[in-house]
Tab-separated table of C-alpha atoms in Angstrom:
chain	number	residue	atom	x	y	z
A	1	UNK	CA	-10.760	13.960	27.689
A	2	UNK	CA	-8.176	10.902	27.970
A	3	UNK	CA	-5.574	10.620	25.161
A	4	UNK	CA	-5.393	7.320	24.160
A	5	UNK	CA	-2.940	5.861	24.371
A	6	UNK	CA	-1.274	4.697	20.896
A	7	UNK	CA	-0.620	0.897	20.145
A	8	UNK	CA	3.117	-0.521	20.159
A	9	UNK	CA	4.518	-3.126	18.032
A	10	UNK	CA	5.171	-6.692	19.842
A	11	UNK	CA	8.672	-7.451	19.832
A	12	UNK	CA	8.239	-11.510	19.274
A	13	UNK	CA	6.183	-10.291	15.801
A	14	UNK	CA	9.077	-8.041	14.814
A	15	UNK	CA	12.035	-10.189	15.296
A	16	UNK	CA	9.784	-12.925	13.453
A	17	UNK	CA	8.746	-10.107	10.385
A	18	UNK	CA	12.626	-9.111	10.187
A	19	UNK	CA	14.313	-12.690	10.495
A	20	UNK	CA	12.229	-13.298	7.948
A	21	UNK	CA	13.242	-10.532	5.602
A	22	UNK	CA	16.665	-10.954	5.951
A	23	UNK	CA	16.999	-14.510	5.228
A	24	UNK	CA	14.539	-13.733	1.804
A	25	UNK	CA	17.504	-11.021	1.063
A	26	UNK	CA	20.792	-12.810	1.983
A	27	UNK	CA	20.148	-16.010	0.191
A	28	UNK	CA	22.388	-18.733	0.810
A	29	UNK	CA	25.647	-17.120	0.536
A	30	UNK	CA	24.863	-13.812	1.930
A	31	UNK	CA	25.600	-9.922	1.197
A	32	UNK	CA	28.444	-11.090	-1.662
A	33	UNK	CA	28.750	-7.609	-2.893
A	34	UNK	CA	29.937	-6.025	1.159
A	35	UNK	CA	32.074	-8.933	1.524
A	36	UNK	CA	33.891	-8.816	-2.133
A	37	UNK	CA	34.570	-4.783	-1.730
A	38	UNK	CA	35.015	-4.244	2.079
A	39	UNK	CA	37.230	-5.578	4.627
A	40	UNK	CA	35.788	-7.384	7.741
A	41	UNK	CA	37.712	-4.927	10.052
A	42	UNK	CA	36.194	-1.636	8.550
A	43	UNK	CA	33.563	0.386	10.235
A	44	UNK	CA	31.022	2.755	8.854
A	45	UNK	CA	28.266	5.712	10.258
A	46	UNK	CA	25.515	6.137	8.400
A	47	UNK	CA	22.314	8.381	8.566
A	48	UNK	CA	18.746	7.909	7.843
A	49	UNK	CA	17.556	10.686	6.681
A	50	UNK	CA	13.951	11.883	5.037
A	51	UNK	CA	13.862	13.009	1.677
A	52	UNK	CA	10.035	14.292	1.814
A	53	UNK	CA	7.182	15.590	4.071
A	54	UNK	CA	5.552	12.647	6.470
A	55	UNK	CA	4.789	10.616	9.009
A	56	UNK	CA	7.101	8.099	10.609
A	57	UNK	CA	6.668	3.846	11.387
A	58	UNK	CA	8.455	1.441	11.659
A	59	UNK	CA	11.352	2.139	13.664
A	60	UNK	CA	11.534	-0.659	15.656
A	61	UNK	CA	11.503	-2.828	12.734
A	62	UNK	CA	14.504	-1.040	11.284
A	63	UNK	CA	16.331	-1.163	14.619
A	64	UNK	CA	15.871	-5.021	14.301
A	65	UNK	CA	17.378	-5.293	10.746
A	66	UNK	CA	20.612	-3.615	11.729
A	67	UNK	CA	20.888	-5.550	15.815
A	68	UNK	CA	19.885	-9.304	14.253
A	69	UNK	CA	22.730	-8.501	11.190
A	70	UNK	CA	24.935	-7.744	14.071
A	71	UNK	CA	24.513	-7.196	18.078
A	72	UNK	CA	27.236	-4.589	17.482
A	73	UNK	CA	25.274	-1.988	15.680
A	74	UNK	CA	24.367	0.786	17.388
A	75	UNK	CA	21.151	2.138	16.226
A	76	UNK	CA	20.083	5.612	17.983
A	77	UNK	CA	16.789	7.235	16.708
A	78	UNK	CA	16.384	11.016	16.815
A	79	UNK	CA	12.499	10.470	16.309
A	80	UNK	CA	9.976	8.136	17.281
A	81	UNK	CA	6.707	6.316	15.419
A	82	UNK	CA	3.554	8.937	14.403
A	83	UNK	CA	6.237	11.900	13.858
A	84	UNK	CA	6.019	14.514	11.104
A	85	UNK	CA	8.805	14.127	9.497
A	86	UNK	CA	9.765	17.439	6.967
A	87	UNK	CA	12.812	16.602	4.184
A	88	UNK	CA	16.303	16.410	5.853
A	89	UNK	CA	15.140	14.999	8.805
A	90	UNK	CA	17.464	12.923	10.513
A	91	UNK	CA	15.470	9.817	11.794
A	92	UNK	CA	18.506	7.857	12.855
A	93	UNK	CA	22.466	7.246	13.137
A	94	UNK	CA	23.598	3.594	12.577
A	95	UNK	CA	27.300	3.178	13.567
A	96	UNK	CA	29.475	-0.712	13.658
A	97	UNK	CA	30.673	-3.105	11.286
A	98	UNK	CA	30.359	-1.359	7.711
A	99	UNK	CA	29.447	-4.950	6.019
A	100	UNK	CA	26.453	-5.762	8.612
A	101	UNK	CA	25.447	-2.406	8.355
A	102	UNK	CA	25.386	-2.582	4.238
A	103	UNK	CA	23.991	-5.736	4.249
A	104	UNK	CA	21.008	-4.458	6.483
A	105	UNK	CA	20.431	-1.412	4.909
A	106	UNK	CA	17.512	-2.608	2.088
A	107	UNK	CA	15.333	-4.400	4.955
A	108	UNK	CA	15.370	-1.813	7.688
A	109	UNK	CA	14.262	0.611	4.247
A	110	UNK	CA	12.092	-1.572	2.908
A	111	UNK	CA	9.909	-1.571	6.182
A	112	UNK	CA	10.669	2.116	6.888
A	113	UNK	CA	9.486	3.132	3.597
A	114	UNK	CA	6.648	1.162	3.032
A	115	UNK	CA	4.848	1.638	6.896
A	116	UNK	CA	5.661	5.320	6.915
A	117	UNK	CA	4.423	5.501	3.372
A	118	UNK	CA	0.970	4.257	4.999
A	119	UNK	CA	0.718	6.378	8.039
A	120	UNK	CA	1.656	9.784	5.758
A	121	UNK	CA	-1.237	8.708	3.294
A	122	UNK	CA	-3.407	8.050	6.637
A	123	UNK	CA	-2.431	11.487	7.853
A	124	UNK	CA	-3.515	12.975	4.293
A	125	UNK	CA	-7.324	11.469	4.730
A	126	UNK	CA	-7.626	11.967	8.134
A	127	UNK	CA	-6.250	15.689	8.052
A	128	UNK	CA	-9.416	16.176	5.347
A	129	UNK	CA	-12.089	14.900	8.066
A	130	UNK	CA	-10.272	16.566	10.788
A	131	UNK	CA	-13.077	19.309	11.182
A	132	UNK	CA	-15.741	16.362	11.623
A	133	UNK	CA	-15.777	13.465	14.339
A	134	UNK	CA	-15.423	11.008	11.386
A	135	UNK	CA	-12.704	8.391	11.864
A	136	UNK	CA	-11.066	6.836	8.566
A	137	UNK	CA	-10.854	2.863	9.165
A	138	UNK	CA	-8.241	0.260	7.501
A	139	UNK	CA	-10.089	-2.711	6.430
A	140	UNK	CA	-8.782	-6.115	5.448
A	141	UNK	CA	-7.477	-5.295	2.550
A	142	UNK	CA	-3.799	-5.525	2.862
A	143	UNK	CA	-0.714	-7.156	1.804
A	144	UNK	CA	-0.851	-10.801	3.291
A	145	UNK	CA	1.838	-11.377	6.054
A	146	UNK	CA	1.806	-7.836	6.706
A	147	UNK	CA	-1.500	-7.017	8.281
A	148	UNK	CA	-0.115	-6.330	11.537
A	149	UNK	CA	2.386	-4.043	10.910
A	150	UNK	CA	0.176	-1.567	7.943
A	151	UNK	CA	-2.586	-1.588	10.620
A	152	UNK	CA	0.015	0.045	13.452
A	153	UNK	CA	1.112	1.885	10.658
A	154	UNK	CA	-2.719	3.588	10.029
A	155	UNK	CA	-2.548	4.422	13.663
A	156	UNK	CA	0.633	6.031	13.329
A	157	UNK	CA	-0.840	7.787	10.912
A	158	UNK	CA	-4.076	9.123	13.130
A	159	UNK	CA	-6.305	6.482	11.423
A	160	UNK	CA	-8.133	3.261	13.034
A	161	UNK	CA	-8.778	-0.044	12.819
A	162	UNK	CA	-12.270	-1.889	11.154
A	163	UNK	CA	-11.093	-5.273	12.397
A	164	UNK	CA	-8.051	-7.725	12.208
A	165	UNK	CA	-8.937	-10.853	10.758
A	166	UNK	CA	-12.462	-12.685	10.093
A	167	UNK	CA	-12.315	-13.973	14.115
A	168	UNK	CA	-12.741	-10.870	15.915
A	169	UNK	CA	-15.836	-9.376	14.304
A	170	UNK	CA	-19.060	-10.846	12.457
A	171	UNK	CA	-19.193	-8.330	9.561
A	172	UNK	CA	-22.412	-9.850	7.616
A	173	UNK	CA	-21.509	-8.938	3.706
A	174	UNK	CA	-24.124	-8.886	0.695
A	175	UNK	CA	-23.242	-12.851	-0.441
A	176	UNK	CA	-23.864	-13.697	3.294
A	177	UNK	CA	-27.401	-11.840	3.369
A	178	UNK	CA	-27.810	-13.672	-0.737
A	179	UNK	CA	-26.976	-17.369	0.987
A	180	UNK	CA	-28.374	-16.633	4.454
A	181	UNK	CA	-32.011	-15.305	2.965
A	182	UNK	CA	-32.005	-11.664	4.513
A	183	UNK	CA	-30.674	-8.793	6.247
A	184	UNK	CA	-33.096	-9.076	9.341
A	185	UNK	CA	-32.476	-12.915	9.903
A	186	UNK	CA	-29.101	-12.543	9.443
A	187	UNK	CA	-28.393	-9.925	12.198
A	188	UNK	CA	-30.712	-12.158	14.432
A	189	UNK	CA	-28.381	-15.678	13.766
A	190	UNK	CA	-25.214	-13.816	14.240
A	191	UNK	CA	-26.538	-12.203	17.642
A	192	UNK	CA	-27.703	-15.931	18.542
A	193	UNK	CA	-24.415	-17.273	17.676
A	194	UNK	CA	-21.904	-14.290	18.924
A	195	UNK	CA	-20.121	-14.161	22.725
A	196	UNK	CA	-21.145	-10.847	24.262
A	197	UNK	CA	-17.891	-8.931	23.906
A	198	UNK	CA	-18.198	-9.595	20.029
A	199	UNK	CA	-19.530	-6.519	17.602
A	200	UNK	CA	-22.305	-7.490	15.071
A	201	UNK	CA	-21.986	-5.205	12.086
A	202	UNK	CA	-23.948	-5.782	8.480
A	203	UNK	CA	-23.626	-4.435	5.043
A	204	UNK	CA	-26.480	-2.582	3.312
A	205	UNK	CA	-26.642	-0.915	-0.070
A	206	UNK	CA	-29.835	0.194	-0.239
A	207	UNK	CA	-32.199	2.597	2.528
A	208	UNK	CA	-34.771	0.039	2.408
A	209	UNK	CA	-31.878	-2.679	3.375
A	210	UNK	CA	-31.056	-0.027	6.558
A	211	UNK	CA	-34.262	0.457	7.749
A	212	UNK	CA	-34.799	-3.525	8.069
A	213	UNK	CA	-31.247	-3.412	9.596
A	214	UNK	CA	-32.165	-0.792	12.498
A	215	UNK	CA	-35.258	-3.058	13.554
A	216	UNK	CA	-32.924	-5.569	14.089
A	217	UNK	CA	-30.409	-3.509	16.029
A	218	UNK	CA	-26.985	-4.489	14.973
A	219	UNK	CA	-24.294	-2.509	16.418
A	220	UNK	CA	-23.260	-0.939	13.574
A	221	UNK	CA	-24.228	-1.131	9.596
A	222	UNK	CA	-21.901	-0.243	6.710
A	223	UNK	CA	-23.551	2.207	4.143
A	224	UNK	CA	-22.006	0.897	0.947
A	225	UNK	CA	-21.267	2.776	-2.135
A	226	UNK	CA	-23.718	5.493	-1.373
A	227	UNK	CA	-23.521	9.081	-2.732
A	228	UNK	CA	-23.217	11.879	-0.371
A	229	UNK	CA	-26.696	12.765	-0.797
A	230	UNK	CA	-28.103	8.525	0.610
A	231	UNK	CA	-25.683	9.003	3.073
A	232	UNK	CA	-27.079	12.158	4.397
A	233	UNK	CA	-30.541	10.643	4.250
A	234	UNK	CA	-29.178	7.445	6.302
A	235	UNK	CA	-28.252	9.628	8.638
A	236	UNK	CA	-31.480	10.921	8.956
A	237	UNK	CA	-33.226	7.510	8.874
A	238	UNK	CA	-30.879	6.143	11.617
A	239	UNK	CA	-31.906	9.684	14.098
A	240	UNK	CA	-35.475	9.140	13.529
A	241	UNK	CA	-35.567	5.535	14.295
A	242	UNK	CA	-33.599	6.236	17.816
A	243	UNK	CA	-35.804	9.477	18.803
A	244	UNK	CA	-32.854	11.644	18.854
A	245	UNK	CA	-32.708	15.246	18.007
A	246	UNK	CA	-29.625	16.843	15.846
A	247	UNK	CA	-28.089	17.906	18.674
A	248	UNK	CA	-28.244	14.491	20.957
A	249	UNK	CA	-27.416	11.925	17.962
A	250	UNK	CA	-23.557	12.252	17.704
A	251	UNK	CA	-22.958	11.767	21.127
A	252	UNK	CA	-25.799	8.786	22.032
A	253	UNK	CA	-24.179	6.045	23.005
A	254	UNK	CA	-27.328	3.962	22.667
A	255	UNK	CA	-27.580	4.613	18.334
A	256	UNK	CA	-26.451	2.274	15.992
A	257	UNK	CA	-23.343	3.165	14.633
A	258	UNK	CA	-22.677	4.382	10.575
A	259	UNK	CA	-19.875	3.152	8.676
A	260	UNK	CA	-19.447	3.902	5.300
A	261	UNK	CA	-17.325	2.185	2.690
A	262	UNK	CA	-16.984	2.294	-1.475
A	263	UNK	CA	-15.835	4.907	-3.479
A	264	UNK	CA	-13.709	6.369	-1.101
A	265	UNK	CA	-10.713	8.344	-1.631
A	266	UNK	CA	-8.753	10.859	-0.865
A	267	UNK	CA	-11.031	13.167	-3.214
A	268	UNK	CA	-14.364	11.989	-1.705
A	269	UNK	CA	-13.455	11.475	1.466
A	270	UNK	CA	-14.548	15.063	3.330
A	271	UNK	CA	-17.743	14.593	1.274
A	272	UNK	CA	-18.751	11.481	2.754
A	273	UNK	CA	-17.511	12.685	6.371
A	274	UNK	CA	-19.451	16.036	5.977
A	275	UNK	CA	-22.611	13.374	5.839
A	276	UNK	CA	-22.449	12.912	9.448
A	277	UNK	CA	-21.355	9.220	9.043
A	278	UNK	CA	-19.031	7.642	12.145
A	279	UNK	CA	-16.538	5.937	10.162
A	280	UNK	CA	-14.957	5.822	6.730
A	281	UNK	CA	-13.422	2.203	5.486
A	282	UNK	CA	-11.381	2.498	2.934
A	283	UNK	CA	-8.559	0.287	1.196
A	284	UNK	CA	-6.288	3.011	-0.111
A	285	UNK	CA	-4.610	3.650	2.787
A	286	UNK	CA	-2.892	0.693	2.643
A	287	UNK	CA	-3.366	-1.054	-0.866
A	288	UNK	CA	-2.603	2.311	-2.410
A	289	UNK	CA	-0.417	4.055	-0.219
A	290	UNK	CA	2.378	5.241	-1.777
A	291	UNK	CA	5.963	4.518	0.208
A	292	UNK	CA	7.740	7.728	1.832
A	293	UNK	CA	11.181	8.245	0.315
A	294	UNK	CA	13.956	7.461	3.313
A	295	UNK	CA	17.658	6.841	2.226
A	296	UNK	CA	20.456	5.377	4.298
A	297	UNK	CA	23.778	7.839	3.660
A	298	UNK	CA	27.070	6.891	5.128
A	299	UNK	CA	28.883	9.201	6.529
A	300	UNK	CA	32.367	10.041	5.362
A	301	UNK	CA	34.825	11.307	8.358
């Protein structure tokens, strides 16, 4: 089987995400506490090291932080992105002017921290499901300005992607089933109205609700808030209506797919993957991810 390939980080979107960053931290009169307590002349090394157990993103965005402060900064990572990381780990050695480096340190951090923080509590869920072909999704749940970047993160981390942004998907929710008049109809409109390359998926809650979905053939339908026990049976119900036995289901291309979503953490989450369900949305793993603890020492020669 082909390894895919894992995604990389576009370098016009990090410059923009970093410029950004450092102009919200230097103000208007810049890094006052470096240039009050260290002369312009002085150098410094520092290291980045780990302080716990995880998995590593955002290096390129660091590497920005300290080369837009100052072209002069050497930046020379000893890792790369989707690395387990174990405490002491060296990640990096930043070496040049000790005031740029100083005054970048919080930013490259800040982006260190909180995208490896994702991708380690990625690797957490998806190490649970790891014995099932289950894939734990990202949704659209996450901090605005930074979808981007936490969705490379989940990758990082061994996770995927549900979708980007409200344009590259129809996702047909329970309020647009309420307004729209159905689950049926609404699957039918959206294949009327989507290009072919576009993927209709649509939200049930109830068995009834998938059964009407399957006549209507979306391509795939999110199981929400179901126990492990509805899940199991939608599983069953989804089979039956393609003709497939137990052992042809998983790998028919032709089956709707099963997503499910609600309730899902880091507790629940081999549960609901046991079920036999394709993918697992869930918003913790980047809403509730906690950061990884990195720290920038300098290094005293």
């Amino acid at each position: 089987m082909t390894t895919p390939y894992l995604p990389v980080l576009s370098p016009l979107m990090v410059e923009e995400q970093v410029r950004a960053a450092l102009s919200e931290d230097l103000g208007r009169a810049g890094d006052i506490t470096s240039q009050a307590t260290i002369a312009p002349e002085r150098s410094a090394r520092a290291e980045l090291n780990a302080r716990e157990d995880g998995v590593i993103a955002g290096l390129d965005l660091a590497r920005a932080a300290f080369r837009l402060m100052d072209p002069e900064i050497r930046f020379e990572a000893f890792v790369k992105d989707g690395d387990r990381l174990a405490p002491g780990t060296v990640i990096a050695r930043v070496s040049g002017p000790a005031r740029a480096v100083l005054s970048a340190e919080r930013v490259a951090l800040n982006f260190l921290m909180h995208l490896s923080g994702v991708a380690s509590y990625t690797a957490r869920f998806a190490a649970e499901i790891a014995h099932t072909p289950a894939r734990v999704c990202c949704t659209r749940k996450t901090i605005p300005g930074l979808r981007a970047l936490e969705k490379y993160a989940v990758r990082m981390g061994g996770g995927s992607s549900h979708r980007y942004g409200l344009d590259d998907a129809i996702l047909i929710k329970d309020n647009h089933i309420a307004v729209s008049g159905g689950v049926a109809g609404a699957i039918h409109a959206a294949r009327a109205f989507a290009g072919h390359l576009v993927k209709v998926e649509v939200e049930v809650t109830t068995l009834e609700e998938l059964e009407e979905a399957l006549e209507a053939q979306p391509d795939v339908i999110l199981l929400d808030n179901m126990g492990p026990e509805l899940l199991r049976r939608a599983v069953e119900i989804n089979r039956d209506c393609a003709g497939l036995s137990e052992a042809t289901y998983a790998a028919d291309p032709r089956r709707v797919k099963l997503e499910a979503s609600g309730n899902v953490n880091i507790k629940t989450v081999r549960a609901i993957a046991e079920t036999g369900v394709d993918y697992i949305s869930t918003s913790k793993i980047t809403m509730a991810a906690p950061t990884l603890d990195i720290g920038l020492d300098v290094v005293v020669s």
